[in-house]
mmCIF file with all atom_site columns, C-alpha atoms in Angstrom:
data_model
loop_
_atom_site.group_PDB
_atom_site.id
_atom_site.type_symbol
_atom_site.label_atom_id
_atom_site.label_alt_id
_atom_site.label_comp_id
_atom_site.label_asym_id
_atom_site.label_entity_id
_atom_site.label_seq_id
_atom_site.pdbx_PDB_ins_code
_atom_site.Cartn_x
_atom_site.Cartn_y
_atom_site.Cartn_z
_atom_site.occupancy
_atom_site.B_iso_or_equiv
_atom_site.pdbx_formal_charge
_atom_site.auth_seq_id
_atom_site.auth_comp_id
_atom_site.auth_asym_id
_atom_site.auth_atom_id
_atom_site.pdbx_PDB_model_num
ATOM 1  C CA . MET X 1 1  ? 96.928  110.219 122.365 1.00 97.00 ? 1  MET X CA 1
ATOM 2  C CA . ILE X 1 2  ? 97.896  106.879 120.888 1.00 98.00 ? 2  ILE X CA 1
ATOM 3  C CA . LEU X 1 3  ? 100.564 107.031 118.169 1.00 98.00 ? 3  LEU X CA 1
ATOM 4  C CA . THR X 1 4  ? 101.472 103.987 116.036 1.00 98.00 ? 4  THR X CA 1
ATOM 5  C CA . THR X 1 5  ? 103.093 102.880 112.818 1.00 98.00 ? 5  THR X CA 1
ATOM 6  C CA . THR X 1 6  ? 100.611 100.040 112.479 1.00 98.00 ? 6  THR X CA 1
ATOM 7  C CA . ASN X 1 7  ? 97.222  100.366 110.821 1.00 97.00 ? 7  ASN X CA 1
ATOM 8  C CA . THR X 1 8  ? 95.365  98.886  113.845 1.00 97.00 ? 8  THR X CA 1
ATOM 9  C CA . ILE X 1 9  ? 95.775  99.248  117.737 1.00 97.00 ? 9  ILE X CA 1
ATOM 10 C CA . GLU X 1 10 ? 95.523  95.995  119.657 1.00 96.00 ? 10 GLU X CA 1
ATOM 11 C CA . GLY X 1 11 ? 92.593  96.091  122.078 1.00 97.00 ? 11 GLY X CA 1
ATOM 12 C CA . PHE X 1 12 ? 91.041  99.120  120.423 1.00 98.00 ? 12 PHE X CA 1
ATOM 13 C CA . LYS X 1 13 ? 88.466  99.501  117.597 1.00 98.00 ? 13 LYS X CA 1
ATOM 14 C CA . ILE X 1 14 ? 88.659  102.286 115.148 1.00 98.00 ? 14 ILE X CA 1
ATOM 15 C CA . THR X 1 15 ? 85.275  103.932 115.180 1.00 98.00 ? 15 THR X CA 1
ATOM 16 C CA . ASP X 1 16 ? 85.853  106.880 112.904 1.00 98.00 ? 16 ASP X CA 1
ATOM 17 C CA . TYR X 1 17 ? 88.558  108.022 110.388 1.00 98.00 ? 17 TYR X CA 1
ATOM 18 C CA . LYS X 1 18 ? 89.155  111.799 110.757 1.00 98.00 ? 18 LYS X CA 1
ATOM 19 C CA . GLY X 1 19 ? 91.705  112.332 107.974 1.00 98.00 ? 19 GLY X CA 1
ATOM 20 C CA . ILE X 1 20 ? 95.370  112.476 107.190 1.00 98.00 ? 20 ILE X CA 1
ATOM 21 C CA . VAL X 1 21 ? 97.473  114.676 109.499 1.00 98.00 ? 21 VAL X CA 1
ATOM 22 C CA . THR X 1 22 ? 101.086 115.703 109.284 1.00 98.00 ? 22 THR X CA 1
ATOM 23 C CA . GLY X 1 23 ? 103.608 117.427 111.367 1.00 98.00 ? 23 GLY X CA 1
ATOM 24 C CA . THR X 1 24 ? 106.742 119.053 110.021 1.00 96.00 ? 24 THR X CA 1
ATOM 25 C CA . SER X 1 25 ? 109.922 120.582 111.429 1.00 95.00 ? 25 SER X CA 1
ATOM 26 C CA . SER X 1 26 ? 113.126 121.888 110.146 1.00 88.00 ? 26 SER X CA 1
ATOM 27 C CA . GLU X 1 27 ? 116.592 122.559 111.457 1.00 80.00 ? 27 GLU X CA 1
ATOM 28 C CA . LEU X 1 28 ? 119.514 124.476 110.277 1.00 76.00 ? 28 LEU X CA 1
ATOM 29 C CA . LYS X 1 29 ? 122.905 122.973 111.005 1.00 69.00 ? 29 LYS X CA 1
ATOM 30 C CA . THR X 1 30 ? 126.307 124.268 110.077 1.00 61.00 ? 30 THR X CA 1
ATOM 31 C CA . LYS X 1 31 ? 128.466 122.066 108.044 1.00 56.00 ? 31 LYS X CA 1
ATOM 32 C CA . PHE X 1 32 ? 130.043 119.520 110.325 1.00 53.00 ? 32 PHE X CA 1
ATOM 33 C CA . SER X 1 33 ? 132.698 116.871 109.653 1.00 54.00 ? 33 SER X CA 1
ATOM 34 C CA . PHE X 1 34 ? 131.152 113.488 110.212 1.00 56.00 ? 34 PHE X CA 1
ATOM 35 C CA . LYS X 1 35 ? 134.600 112.185 111.347 1.00 62.00 ? 35 LYS X CA 1
ATOM 36 C CA . ASN X 1 36 ? 134.149 113.849 114.772 1.00 64.00 ? 36 ASN X CA 1
ATOM 37 C CA . ASP X 1 37 ? 131.995 112.007 117.433 1.00 68.00 ? 37 ASP X CA 1
ATOM 38 C CA . LYS X 1 38 ? 131.095 115.358 118.994 1.00 73.00 ? 38 LYS X CA 1
ATOM 39 C CA . ASN X 1 39 ? 129.712 116.702 115.775 1.00 71.00 ? 39 ASN X CA 1
ATOM 40 C CA . MET X 1 40 ? 127.716 113.543 115.179 1.00 74.00 ? 40 MET X CA 1
ATOM 41 C CA . GLN X 1 41 ? 126.114 113.905 118.564 1.00 80.00 ? 41 GLN X CA 1
ATOM 42 C CA . ILE X 1 42 ? 125.136 117.498 117.747 1.00 77.00 ? 42 ILE X CA 1
ATOM 43 C CA . ILE X 1 43 ? 123.633 116.461 114.569 1.00 77.00 ? 43 ILE X CA 1
ATOM 44 C CA . GLU X 1 44 ? 121.719 113.509 116.226 1.00 82.00 ? 44 GLU X CA 1
ATOM 45 C CA . ASP X 1 45 ? 120.374 115.896 118.942 1.00 85.00 ? 45 ASP X CA 1
ATOM 46 C CA . LEU X 1 46 ? 119.224 118.393 116.427 1.00 83.00 ? 46 LEU X CA 1
ATOM 47 C CA . MET X 1 47 ? 117.434 115.624 114.415 1.00 84.00 ? 47 MET X CA 1
ATOM 48 C CA . ASN X 1 48 ? 115.776 114.252 117.556 1.00 89.00 ? 48 ASN X CA 1
ATOM 49 C CA . GLU X 1 49 ? 114.610 117.720 118.499 1.00 90.00 ? 49 GLU X CA 1
ATOM 50 C CA . ALA X 1 50 ? 113.175 118.291 114.957 1.00 90.00 ? 50 ALA X CA 1
ATOM 51 C CA . LYS X 1 51 ? 111.459 114.826 115.131 1.00 94.00 ? 51 LYS X CA 1
ATOM 52 C CA . GLU X 1 52 ? 109.914 115.553 118.503 1.00 95.00 ? 52 GLU X CA 1
ATOM 53 C CA . GLN X 1 53 ? 108.637 119.010 117.180 1.00 96.00 ? 53 GLN X CA 1
ATOM 54 C CA . ALA X 1 54 ? 107.070 117.168 114.248 1.00 97.00 ? 54 ALA X CA 1
ATOM 55 C CA . PHE X 1 55 ? 105.386 114.627 116.432 1.00 98.00 ? 55 PHE X CA 1
ATOM 56 C CA . GLN X 1 56 ? 104.079 117.409 118.602 1.00 98.00 ? 56 GLN X CA 1
ATOM 57 C CA . LYS X 1 57 ? 102.566 119.192 115.540 1.00 98.00 ? 57 LYS X CA 1
ATOM 58 C CA . LEU X 1 58 ? 101.093 115.806 114.363 1.00 98.00 ? 58 LEU X CA 1
ATOM 59 C CA . GLN X 1 59 ? 99.317  115.324 117.698 1.00 98.00 ? 59 GLN X CA 1
ATOM 60 C CA . THR X 1 60 ? 98.052  118.938 117.726 1.00 98.00 ? 60 THR X CA 1
ATOM 61 C CA . ASN X 1 61 ? 96.630  118.634 114.199 1.00 98.00 ? 61 ASN X CA 1
ATOM 62 C CA . ALA X 1 62 ? 95.056  115.269 115.134 1.00 98.00 ? 62 ALA X CA 1
ATOM 63 C CA . SER X 1 63 ? 93.489  116.859 118.243 1.00 98.00 ? 63 SER X CA 1
ATOM 64 C CA . HIS X 1 64 ? 91.962  119.613 116.108 1.00 98.00 ? 64 HIS X CA 1
ATOM 65 C CA . LEU X 1 65 ? 90.131  116.868 114.297 1.00 98.00 ? 65 LEU X CA 1
ATOM 66 C CA . LYS X 1 66 ? 88.813  115.485 117.581 1.00 98.00 ? 66 LYS X CA 1
ATOM 67 C CA . ALA X 1 67 ? 90.961  112.295 117.130 1.00 98.00 ? 67 ALA X CA 1
ATOM 68 C CA . ASN X 1 68 ? 92.404  110.407 119.993 1.00 98.00 ? 68 ASN X CA 1
ATOM 69 C CA . ALA X 1 69 ? 94.902  108.259 117.958 1.00 98.00 ? 69 ALA X CA 1
ATOM 70 C CA . VAL X 1 70 ? 96.959  108.341 114.816 1.00 98.00 ? 70 VAL X CA 1
ATOM 71 C CA . VAL X 1 71 ? 97.663  105.140 112.936 1.00 98.00 ? 71 VAL X CA 1
ATOM 72 C CA . GLY X 1 72 ? 99.971  104.354 109.986 1.00 98.00 ? 72 GLY X CA 1
ATOM 73 C CA . ILE X 1 73 ? 102.577 106.908 110.938 1.00 98.00 ? 73 ILE X CA 1
ATOM 74 C CA . SER X 1 74 ? 105.481 107.298 108.659 1.00 98.00 ? 74 SER X CA 1
ATOM 75 C CA . VAL X 1 75 ? 108.592 109.502 109.280 1.00 97.00 ? 75 VAL X CA 1
ATOM 76 C CA . ASP X 1 76 ? 110.612 111.127 106.517 1.00 96.00 ? 76 ASP X CA 1
ATOM 77 C CA . VAL X 1 77 ? 113.871 113.089 106.838 1.00 90.00 ? 77 VAL X CA 1
ATOM 78 C CA . GLU X 1 78 ? 115.163 115.175 103.953 1.00 89.00 ? 78 GLU X CA 1
ATOM 79 C CA . THR X 1 79 ? 118.358 117.222 103.710 1.00 81.00 ? 79 THR X CA 1
ATOM 80 C CA . VAL X 1 80 ? 118.829 120.194 101.559 1.00 78.00 ? 80 VAL X CA 1
ATOM 81 C CA . GLY X 1 81 ? 122.299 121.603 100.696 1.00 73.00 ? 81 GLY X CA 1
ATOM 82 C CA . GLY X 1 82 ? 123.917 119.964 103.607 1.00 68.00 ? 82 GLY X CA 1
ATOM 83 C CA . SER X 1 83 ? 122.722 122.744 105.845 1.00 71.00 ? 83 SER X CA 1
ATOM 84 C CA . TYR X 1 84 ? 119.036 122.148 106.463 1.00 79.00 ? 84 TYR X CA 1
ATOM 85 C CA . PHE X 1 85 ? 117.150 118.995 107.262 1.00 81.00 ? 85 PHE X CA 1
ATOM 86 C CA . PHE X 1 86 ? 113.497 118.573 107.388 1.00 91.00 ? 86 PHE X CA 1
ATOM 87 C CA . VAL X 1 87 ? 111.414 115.983 109.276 1.00 94.00 ? 87 VAL X CA 1
ATOM 88 C CA . SER X 1 88 ? 107.862 115.027 108.172 1.00 97.00 ? 88 SER X CA 1
ATOM 89 C CA . VAL X 1 89 ? 105.576 112.856 110.138 1.00 98.00 ? 89 VAL X CA 1
ATOM 90 C CA . THR X 1 90 ? 102.345 111.661 108.462 1.00 98.00 ? 90 THR X CA 1
ATOM 91 C CA . GLY X 1 91 ? 99.519  109.413 109.697 1.00 98.00 ? 91 GLY X CA 1
ATOM 92 C CA . THR X 1 92 ? 95.765  108.995 109.722 1.00 98.00 ? 92 THR X CA 1
ATOM 93 C CA . ALA X 1 93 ? 93.932  110.586 112.583 1.00 98.00 ? 93 ALA X CA 1
ATOM 94 C CA . VAL X 1 94 ? 91.186  108.188 113.959 1.00 98.00 ? 94 VAL X CA 1
ATOM 95 C CA . LEU X 1 95 ? 88.847  107.849 116.885 1.00 98.00 ? 95 LEU X CA 1
ATOM 96 C CA . VAL X 1 96 ? 89.267  104.650 118.846 1.00 98.00 ? 96 VAL X CA 1
ATOM 97 C CA . ALA X 1 97 ? 87.234  103.131 121.636 1.00 97.00 ? 97 ALA X CA 1
#
Protein backbone atom coordinates (compact mmCIF):
# COMPACT_ATOMS: atom_id res chain seq x y z
CA MET A 1 0.00 0.00 0.00
CA ILE A 2 1.24 3.45 -0.91
CA LEU A 3 1.10 6.03 1.88
CA THR A 4 1.81 9.71 1.26
CA THR A 5 1.24 13.13 2.76
CA THR A 6 0.72 14.59 -0.72
CA ASN A 7 -2.61 14.68 -2.53
CA THR A 8 -1.27 12.91 -5.62
CA ILE A 9 1.19 10.11 -6.31
CA GLU A 10 3.67 10.75 -9.09
CA GLY A 11 3.36 8.14 -11.83
CA PHE A 12 -0.07 6.98 -10.65
CA LYS A 13 -3.61 8.09 -11.43
CA ILE A 14 -6.29 8.11 -8.73
CA THR A 15 -9.20 6.17 -10.21
CA ASP A 16 -11.53 6.11 -7.19
CA TYR A 17 -11.86 7.86 -3.85
CA LYS A 18 -12.90 5.34 -1.18
CA GLY A 19 -13.25 7.64 1.82
CA ILE A 20 -11.48 9.09 4.82
CA VAL A 21 -9.60 6.60 6.98
CA THR A 22 -7.97 6.95 10.37
CA GLY A 23 -5.70 5.01 12.63
CA THR A 24 -5.23 5.79 16.29
CA SER A 25 -3.04 4.54 19.08
CA SER A 26 -2.35 5.57 22.65
CA GLU A 27 0.42 4.92 25.11
CA LEU A 28 0.70 5.35 28.86
CA LYS A 29 3.97 6.74 30.11
CA THR A 30 5.05 7.36 33.63
CA LYS A 31 6.14 10.87 34.43
CA PHE A 32 9.74 11.26 33.35
CA SER A 33 12.15 14.09 33.73
CA PHE A 34 12.99 15.51 30.33
CA LYS A 35 16.49 16.36 31.59
CA ASN A 36 17.61 12.75 31.34
CA ASP A 37 18.67 11.46 27.89
CA LYS A 38 17.66 7.89 28.79
CA ASN A 39 14.12 9.02 29.66
CA MET A 40 13.91 11.03 26.44
CA GLN A 41 14.87 7.90 24.47
CA ILE A 42 12.17 5.87 26.25
CA ILE A 43 9.55 8.50 25.44
CA GLU A 44 10.73 8.69 21.82
CA ASP A 45 10.55 4.89 21.51
CA LEU A 46 7.01 4.83 22.94
CA MET A 47 5.89 7.56 20.56
CA ASN A 48 7.40 5.77 17.57
CA GLU A 49 5.66 2.54 18.60
CA ALA A 50 2.33 4.34 18.93
CA LYS A 51 2.83 6.01 15.54
CA GLU A 52 3.62 2.67 13.90
CA GLN A 53 0.49 1.11 15.43
CA ALA A 54 -1.62 4.02 14.17
CA PHE A 55 -0.22 3.64 10.64
CA GLN A 56 -0.91 -0.11 10.70
CA LYS A 57 -4.54 0.58 11.70
CA LEU A 58 -4.81 3.21 8.93
CA GLN A 59 -3.63 0.67 6.35
CA THR A 60 -6.02 -1.98 7.67
CA ASN A 61 -8.94 0.44 7.47
CA ALA A 62 -7.97 1.45 3.94
CA SER A 63 -7.71 -2.21 2.90
CA HIS A 64 -11.24 -2.81 4.17
CA LEU A 65 -12.38 -0.15 1.70
CA LYS A 66 -10.51 -1.98 -1.12
CA ALA A 67 -8.02 0.90 -1.44
CA ASN A 68 -4.42 0.44 -2.48
CA ALA A 69 -3.15 3.86 -1.35
CA VAL A 70 -3.81 6.61 1.18
CA VAL A 71 -3.13 10.24 0.22
CA GLY A 72 -3.14 13.49 2.17
CA ILE A 73 -1.99 11.83 5.39
CA SER A 74 -1.67 13.97 8.49
CA VAL A 75 -0.30 12.89 11.87
CA ASP A 76 -1.48 14.41 15.14
CA VAL A 77 0.00 13.75 18.59
CA GLU A 78 -1.92 14.81 21.70
CA THR A 79 -0.94 14.51 25.34
CA VAL A 80 -3.30 14.25 28.29
CA GLY A 81 -2.25 14.96 31.83
CA GLY A 82 1.40 14.27 31.15
CA SER A 83 0.78 10.52 31.40
CA TYR A 84 -0.96 9.54 28.17
CA PHE A 85 -0.32 10.44 24.60
CA PHE A 86 -2.44 9.69 21.58
CA VAL A 87 -1.39 9.43 17.95
CA SER A 88 -3.98 9.91 15.22
CA VAL A 89 -3.24 9.38 11.54
CA THR A 90 -5.83 10.49 8.97
CA GLY A 91 -5.92 10.37 5.18
CA THR A 92 -8.03 9.64 2.12
CA ALA A 93 -8.18 6.04 0.94
CA VAL A 94 -7.94 5.82 -2.84
CA LEU A 95 -7.56 3.35 -5.64
CA VAL A 96 -4.63 4.10 -7.93
CA ALA A 97 -3.54 2.60 -11.22
